[in-house]
Amino acid sequence: MNILFATNNAHKLMEVQAVLGPGFRLVTPRECGVTEEIPEEQQTLEGNASQKAHYLNDRTGLDCFADDTGLEVKALGGAPGVHSARYATDGHDFAANNRLLLKNLEGATDRRAQFRTVISLILNGEEHLFEGVVEGRIIDREEGHEGFGYDPLFIPDGYDKTFAQMSTEEKNEVSHRARAVRKLAAYLHSAGK
Ligand code: ITT
């Protein structure tokens, strides 16, 4: 089955394709002629995932899904959360975001954090939400070069290395996004897709 994924993030695309497997082919907004940035202006992950999926569904008339993800750090009251992409600057500057996170956690003893993904699926005009969470901790310097975003600073519970020190397959064993995508896949199968 072909399904449209409302993302401009190539890493997300790769991770999600690996979880869904060869039974699904992810189609990008660009392939459907949508080249502008997809708006995400809401104050919650649910709101943003929903806005992105509705935007693409309105533009194309096709079934589609979107993922919005945030890193929620306990000692920072859940920040950067829904503001994870633009934590340090107005752009998607991963290095600056990571520097700011380390600065804001200087001296913190509680370094617990979780990644949370919300997926909004629009199928036959109806919306369905799926959530995936992984708990872990923020270390005090970047380790590893795989993945993207905050991956070099996050060690999931039960592991002794960061997401950025894992292959896509390893990250997908426990990640927030993979957990949400497995729920999405189960739903699509149950809907006969
Ligand atoms: P799209 O909206 O085009 O899908 P995005 O990069 O803007 O891509 P999000 O808004 O969902 O994606 O993610 C917000 C930020 O959270 C993202 O820019 C990263 O800094 C971070 N992030 C998301 N998923 C992550 C992951 O699996 N590992 C590390 N950081 C992640």
Short mmCIF file of N, CA, C and O in Angstrom, two decimals, residues 5 9-21 26 67 69 117 146-148 151 163 166-169 171-172 175-178 181-182:
data_model
loop_
_atom_site.label_atom_id
_atom_site.label_comp_id
_atom_site.label_asym_id
_atom_site.label_seq_id
_atom_site.Cartn_x
_atom_site.Cartn_y
_atom_site.Cartn_z
N PHE A 5 3.12 10.44 3.91
CA PHE A 5 3.63 10.80 5.24
C PHE A 5 4.01 12.27 5.22
O PHE A 5 4.91 12.68 4.48
N ASN A 9 11.33 15.56 7.01
CA ASN A 9 12.51 15.10 7.74
C ASN A 9 12.91 13.71 7.20
O ASN A 9 12.21 12.72 7.43
N ALA A 10 14.04 13.66 6.50
CA ALA A 10 14.47 12.42 5.83
C ALA A 10 14.79 11.31 6.84
O ALA A 10 14.58 10.12 6.55
N HIS A 11 15.27 11.69 8.03
CA HIS A 11 15.56 10.67 9.06
C HIS A 11 14.28 9.98 9.51
O HIS A 11 14.23 8.77 9.67
N LYS A 12 13.24 10.80 9.75
CA LYS A 12 11.96 10.22 10.16
C LYS A 12 11.45 9.25 9.10
O LYS A 12 10.97 8.17 9.41
N LEU A 13 11.58 9.67 7.85
CA LEU A 13 11.10 8.85 6.75
C LEU A 13 11.77 7.48 6.77
O LEU A 13 11.11 6.44 6.65
N MET A 14 13.09 7.49 6.97
CA MET A 14 13.86 6.24 6.97
C MET A 14 13.43 5.36 8.15
O MET A 14 13.22 4.15 7.99
N GLU A 15 13.31 5.97 9.33
CA GLU A 15 12.93 5.19 10.52
C GLU A 15 11.54 4.57 10.34
O GLU A 15 11.32 3.40 10.67
N VAL A 16 10.61 5.36 9.85
CA VAL A 16 9.23 4.89 9.74
C VAL A 16 9.12 3.81 8.66
O VAL A 16 8.45 2.79 8.85
N GLN A 17 9.83 4.00 7.53
CA GLN A 17 9.81 2.99 6.47
C GLN A 17 10.35 1.66 7.00
O GLN A 17 9.81 0.59 6.70
N ALA A 18 11.41 1.73 7.82
CA ALA A 18 12.01 0.50 8.36
C ALA A 18 11.03 -0.22 9.28
O ALA A 18 10.99 -1.46 9.29
N VAL A 19 10.23 0.50 10.04
CA VAL A 19 9.25 -0.16 10.92
C VAL A 19 8.10 -0.74 10.10
O VAL A 19 7.65 -1.86 10.35
N LEU A 20 7.62 0.00 9.11
CA LEU A 20 6.46 -0.46 8.34
C LEU A 20 6.80 -1.63 7.42
O LEU A 20 5.94 -2.47 7.14
N GLY A 21 8.05 -1.69 6.95
CA GLY A 21 8.46 -2.80 6.09
C GLY A 21 7.96 -2.65 4.66
O GLY A 21 7.31 -1.65 4.32
N LEU A 26 6.14 4.60 1.58
CA LEU A 26 5.86 5.96 2.03
C LEU A 26 6.02 6.93 0.88
O LEU A 26 7.04 6.92 0.18
N ASP A 67 3.64 12.91 11.97
CA ASP A 67 4.18 12.64 13.31
C ASP A 67 4.68 13.94 13.89
O ASP A 67 5.34 14.72 13.21
N THR A 69 6.83 15.17 17.36
CA THR A 69 7.62 14.58 18.43
C THR A 69 8.23 15.67 19.30
O THR A 69 8.64 16.71 18.79
N THR A 117 6.06 10.75 20.80
CA THR A 117 5.59 10.96 19.43
C THR A 117 4.08 10.80 19.39
O THR A 117 3.54 9.87 19.98
N GLU A 146 24.87 8.90 14.66
CA GLU A 146 23.71 8.42 13.90
C GLU A 146 22.49 9.26 14.28
O GLU A 146 22.55 10.11 15.15
N GLY A 147 21.38 8.98 13.61
CA GLY A 147 20.13 9.62 13.98
C GLY A 147 20.11 11.11 13.71
O GLY A 147 20.77 11.60 12.80
N PHE A 148 19.38 11.85 14.55
CA PHE A 148 19.24 13.30 14.35
C PHE A 148 18.77 13.94 15.66
O PHE A 148 18.52 13.25 16.66
N ASP A 151 19.26 12.98 19.58
CA ASP A 151 19.73 11.59 19.74
C ASP A 151 21.10 11.48 20.42
O ASP A 151 21.30 10.55 21.23
N PHE A 163 20.89 7.08 21.46
CA PHE A 163 20.25 6.76 20.18
C PHE A 163 21.20 7.04 19.02
O PHE A 163 21.13 6.36 17.99
N MET A 166 23.33 4.13 17.92
CA MET A 166 22.58 2.93 17.48
C MET A 166 22.30 2.99 15.98
O MET A 166 22.15 4.07 15.42
N SER A 167 22.16 1.80 15.38
CA SER A 167 21.66 1.73 14.00
C SER A 167 20.17 2.07 14.02
O SER A 167 19.54 2.08 15.08
N THR A 168 19.62 2.31 12.84
CA THR A 168 18.18 2.56 12.74
C THR A 168 17.40 1.40 13.35
O THR A 168 16.43 1.59 14.08
N GLU A 169 17.84 0.17 13.07
CA GLU A 169 17.12 -1.02 13.57
C GLU A 169 17.12 -1.04 15.10
O GLU A 169 16.10 -1.35 15.73
N LYS A 171 17.57 1.54 17.20
CA LYS A 171 16.74 2.65 17.72
C LYS A 171 15.26 2.25 17.61
O LYS A 171 14.48 2.49 18.53
N ASN A 172 14.92 1.60 16.51
CA ASN A 172 13.52 1.22 16.29
C ASN A 172 13.02 0.13 17.25
O ASN A 172 11.82 -0.10 17.37
N SER A 175 12.24 2.94 20.27
CA SER A 175 12.00 4.39 20.18
C SER A 175 10.52 4.75 20.25
O SER A 175 9.63 3.96 19.89
N HIS A 176 10.29 5.96 20.72
CA HIS A 176 8.99 6.64 20.73
C HIS A 176 8.29 6.51 19.38
O HIS A 176 7.14 6.11 19.27
N ARG A 177 9.03 6.87 18.30
CA ARG A 177 8.42 6.88 16.96
C ARG A 177 8.05 5.46 16.54
O ARG A 177 6.95 5.22 16.03
N ALA A 178 8.96 4.50 16.74
CA ALA A 178 8.67 3.11 16.34
C ALA A 178 7.46 2.58 17.10
O ALA A 178 6.63 1.86 16.54
N VAL A 181 4.45 4.06 15.53
CA VAL A 181 4.24 3.54 14.17
C VAL A 181 3.72 2.10 14.21
O VAL A 181 2.91 1.71 13.37
N ARG A 182 4.17 1.31 15.20
CA ARG A 182 3.65 -0.07 15.28
C ARG A 182 2.14 -0.06 15.58
O ARG A 182 1.39 -0.88 15.07
#
